[in-house]
């Protein structure tokens, strides 16, 4: 993905948004992000999810399907606070950017 460092914050917001609506898992999130033209490999997305969990933005539970285990992520209260703040800041930026086009 071009400009990965610049856009990684937006990807995290996508993750929080979807994790606030329902439990998510890595492969589903990779496919969802692809709809928005973000290309992430499991080797990039999974460490991001793990860090968001360590930082307190997501919780994780495991669900067994035979021999495989799927990690399901959900937003935390801290994640909701961060998402609300980020949405406010994105709206502010979008309004400013539209004025200066």
PDB file of C-alpha atoms in Angstrom:
ATOM      1  CA  UNK A   1       0.000   0.000   0.000  1.00  0.00           C
ATOM      2  CA  UNK A   2       1.392   3.383  -0.979  1.00  0.00           C
ATOM      3  CA  UNK A   3       1.846   5.879   1.860  1.00  0.00           C
ATOM      4  CA  UNK A   4       1.345   3.098   4.444  1.00  0.00           C
ATOM      5  CA  UNK A   5       2.683   5.196   7.340  1.00  0.00           C
ATOM      6  CA  UNK A   6       0.441   8.120   6.491  1.00  0.00           C
ATOM      7  CA  UNK A   7      -2.709   6.030   6.084  1.00  0.00           C
ATOM      8  CA  UNK A   8      -2.201   3.572   8.949  1.00  0.00           C
ATOM      9  CA  UNK A   9      -4.184   5.775  11.334  1.00  0.00           C
ATOM     10  CA  UNK A  10      -7.169   5.650   8.997  1.00  0.00           C
ATOM     11  CA  UNK A  11      -6.891   1.871   8.872  1.00  0.00           C
ATOM     12  CA  UNK A  12      -6.962   1.730  12.675  1.00  0.00           C
ATOM     13  CA  UNK A  13     -10.108   3.874  12.604  1.00  0.00           C
ATOM     14  CA  UNK A  14     -11.696   1.427  10.149  1.00  0.00           C
ATOM     15  CA  UNK A  15     -10.842  -1.399  12.532  1.00  0.00           C
ATOM     16  CA  UNK A  16     -12.336   0.418  15.525  1.00  0.00           C
ATOM     17  CA  UNK A  17     -15.441   1.386  13.560  1.00  0.00           C
ATOM     18  CA  UNK A  18     -16.176  -2.185  12.516  1.00  0.00           C
ATOM     19  CA  UNK A  19     -15.232  -3.603  15.924  1.00  0.00           C
ATOM     20  CA  UNK A  20     -17.797  -1.224  17.439  1.00  0.00           C
ATOM     21  CA  UNK A  21     -20.536  -2.699  15.231  1.00  0.00           C
ATOM     22  CA  UNK A  22     -19.707  -6.405  15.591  1.00  0.00           C
ATOM     23  CA  UNK A  23     -16.933  -8.796  16.474  1.00  0.00           C
ATOM     24  CA  UNK A  24     -14.330  -8.881  13.731  1.00  0.00           C
ATOM     25  CA  UNK A  25     -11.524 -11.249  12.802  1.00  0.00           C
ATOM     26  CA  UNK A  26      -8.378 -10.701  10.823  1.00  0.00           C
ATOM     27  CA  UNK A  27      -9.253 -12.242   7.462  1.00  0.00           C
ATOM     28  CA  UNK A  28     -12.644 -10.522   7.389  1.00  0.00           C
ATOM     29  CA  UNK A  29     -10.934  -7.202   8.151  1.00  0.00           C
ATOM     30  CA  UNK A  30      -8.381  -7.758   5.367  1.00  0.00           C
ATOM     31  CA  UNK A  31     -11.252  -8.323   2.915  1.00  0.00           C
ATOM     32  CA  UNK A  32     -13.200  -5.316   4.230  1.00  0.00           C
ATOM     33  CA  UNK A  33     -10.174  -3.048   3.903  1.00  0.00           C
ATOM     34  CA  UNK A  34      -9.639  -4.310   0.343  1.00  0.00           C
ATOM     35  CA  UNK A  35     -13.099  -2.888  -0.518  1.00  0.00           C
ATOM     36  CA  UNK A  36     -11.626   0.503   0.379  1.00  0.00           C
ATOM     37  CA  UNK A  37      -8.478  -0.130  -1.695  1.00  0.00           C
ATOM     38  CA  UNK A  38      -6.245  -0.868   1.295  1.00  0.00           C
ATOM     39  CA  UNK A  39      -4.045  -3.900   0.678  1.00  0.00           C
ATOM     40  CA  UNK A  40      -2.928  -5.618   3.872  1.00  0.00           C
ATOM     41  CA  UNK A  41      -1.298  -8.973   4.340  1.00  0.00           C
ATOM     42  CA  UNK A  42      -1.908 -11.035   7.473  1.00  0.00           C
ATOM     43  CA  UNK A  43       1.697 -10.292   8.438  1.00  0.00           C
ATOM     44  CA  UNK A  44       0.846  -6.596   8.609  1.00  0.00           C
ATOM     45  CA  UNK A  45      -2.729  -6.603   9.925  1.00  0.00           C
ATOM     46  CA  UNK A  46      -2.394  -9.160  12.715  1.00  0.00           C
ATOM     47  CA  UNK A  47       0.432  -7.304  14.493  1.00  0.00           C
ATOM     48  CA  UNK A  48      -1.705  -4.141  14.233  1.00  0.00           C
ATOM     49  CA  UNK A  49      -4.663  -5.928  15.852  1.00  0.00           C
ATOM     50  CA  UNK A  50      -2.421  -7.337  18.587  1.00  0.00           C
ATOM     51  CA  UNK A  51      -0.987  -3.884  19.315  1.00  0.00           C
ATOM     52  CA  UNK A  52      -4.461  -2.352  19.450  1.00  0.00           C
ATOM     53  CA  UNK A  53      -5.371  -5.066  21.949  1.00  0.00           C
ATOM     54  CA  UNK A  54      -2.228  -4.437  24.051  1.00  0.00           C
ATOM     55  CA  UNK A  55      -2.974  -0.696  23.981  1.00  0.00           C
ATOM     56  CA  UNK A  56      -6.487  -1.354  25.325  1.00  0.00           C
ATOM     57  CA  UNK A  57      -8.523  -0.414  22.239  1.00  0.00           C
ATOM     58  CA  UNK A  58      -9.702  -3.962  21.484  1.00  0.00           C
ATOM     59  CA  UNK A  59     -10.528  -7.076  23.452  1.00  0.00           C
ATOM     60  CA  UNK A  60     -10.046 -10.524  22.017  1.00  0.00           C
ATOM     61  CA  UNK A  61     -11.697 -13.873  22.540  1.00  0.00           C
ATOM     62  CA  UNK A  62     -10.960 -17.171  20.863  1.00  0.00           C
ATOM     63  CA  UNK A  63     -13.538 -19.331  19.132  1.00  0.00           C
ATOM     64  CA  UNK A  64     -12.723 -22.930  18.250  1.00  0.00           C
ATOM     65  CA  UNK A  65     -13.813 -24.523  14.970  1.00  0.00           C
ATOM     66  CA  UNK A  66     -12.526 -28.078  15.060  1.00  0.00           C
ATOM     67  CA  UNK A  67      -8.754 -27.802  15.126  1.00  0.00           C
ATOM     68  CA  UNK A  68      -8.645 -24.152  14.140  1.00  0.00           C
ATOM     69  CA  UNK A  69      -9.023 -21.174  16.454  1.00  0.00           C
ATOM     70  CA  UNK A  70     -10.352 -17.808  15.338  1.00  0.00           C
ATOM     71  CA  UNK A  71      -9.568 -14.662  17.318  1.00  0.00           C
ATOM     72  CA  UNK A  72     -12.548 -12.330  17.499  1.00  0.00           C
ATOM     73  CA  UNK A  73     -11.963  -8.682  18.343  1.00  0.00           C
ATOM     74  CA  UNK A  74     -14.364  -6.181  19.877  1.00  0.00           C
ATOM     75  CA  UNK A  75     -13.926  -2.506  20.763  1.00  0.00           C
ATOM     76  CA  UNK A  76     -13.360  -1.517  24.422  1.00  0.00           C
ATOM     77  CA  UNK A  77     -14.574   1.577  26.249  1.00  0.00           C
ATOM     78  CA  UNK A  78     -11.159   3.160  25.639  1.00  0.00           C
ATOM     79  CA  UNK A  79     -11.487   2.275  21.952  1.00  0.00           C
ATOM     80  CA  UNK A  80     -14.930   3.928  21.819  1.00  0.00           C
ATOM     81  CA  UNK A  81     -13.536   7.083  23.432  1.00  0.00           C
ATOM     82  CA  UNK A  82     -10.702   7.147  20.916  1.00  0.00           C
ATOM     83  CA  UNK A  83     -13.061   6.539  18.001  1.00  0.00           C
ATOM     84  CA  UNK A  84     -15.368   9.400  19.051  1.00  0.00           C
ATOM     85  CA  UNK A  85     -12.403  11.758  19.379  1.00  0.00           C
ATOM     86  CA  UNK A  86     -10.892  10.632  16.067  1.00  0.00           C
ATOM     87  CA  UNK A  87     -14.203  11.101  14.230  1.00  0.00           C
ATOM     88  CA  UNK A  88     -14.414  14.652  15.598  1.00  0.00           C
ATOM     89  CA  UNK A  89     -10.874  15.414  14.450  1.00  0.00           C
ATOM     90  CA  UNK A  90     -11.457  13.867  11.017  1.00  0.00           C
ATOM     91  CA  UNK A  91     -14.579  16.033  10.581  1.00  0.00           C
ATOM     92  CA  UNK A  92     -12.577  19.130  11.574  1.00  0.00           C
ATOM     93  CA  UNK A  93      -9.820  18.246   9.126  1.00  0.00           C
ATOM     94  CA  UNK A  94     -12.247  17.424   6.338  1.00  0.00           C
ATOM     95  CA  UNK A  95     -14.033  20.754   6.798  1.00  0.00           C
ATOM     96  CA  UNK A  96     -10.744  22.644   6.746  1.00  0.00           C
ATOM     97  CA  UNK A  97      -9.396  20.710   3.767  1.00  0.00           C
ATOM     98  CA  UNK A  98     -12.556  21.350   1.733  1.00  0.00           C
ATOM     99  CA  UNK A  99     -12.321  25.105   2.358  1.00  0.00           C
ATOM    100  CA  UNK A 100      -8.707  25.224   1.124  1.00  0.00           C
ATOM    101  CA  UNK A 101      -9.107  23.150  -2.048  1.00  0.00           C
TER     102      UNK A 101
END
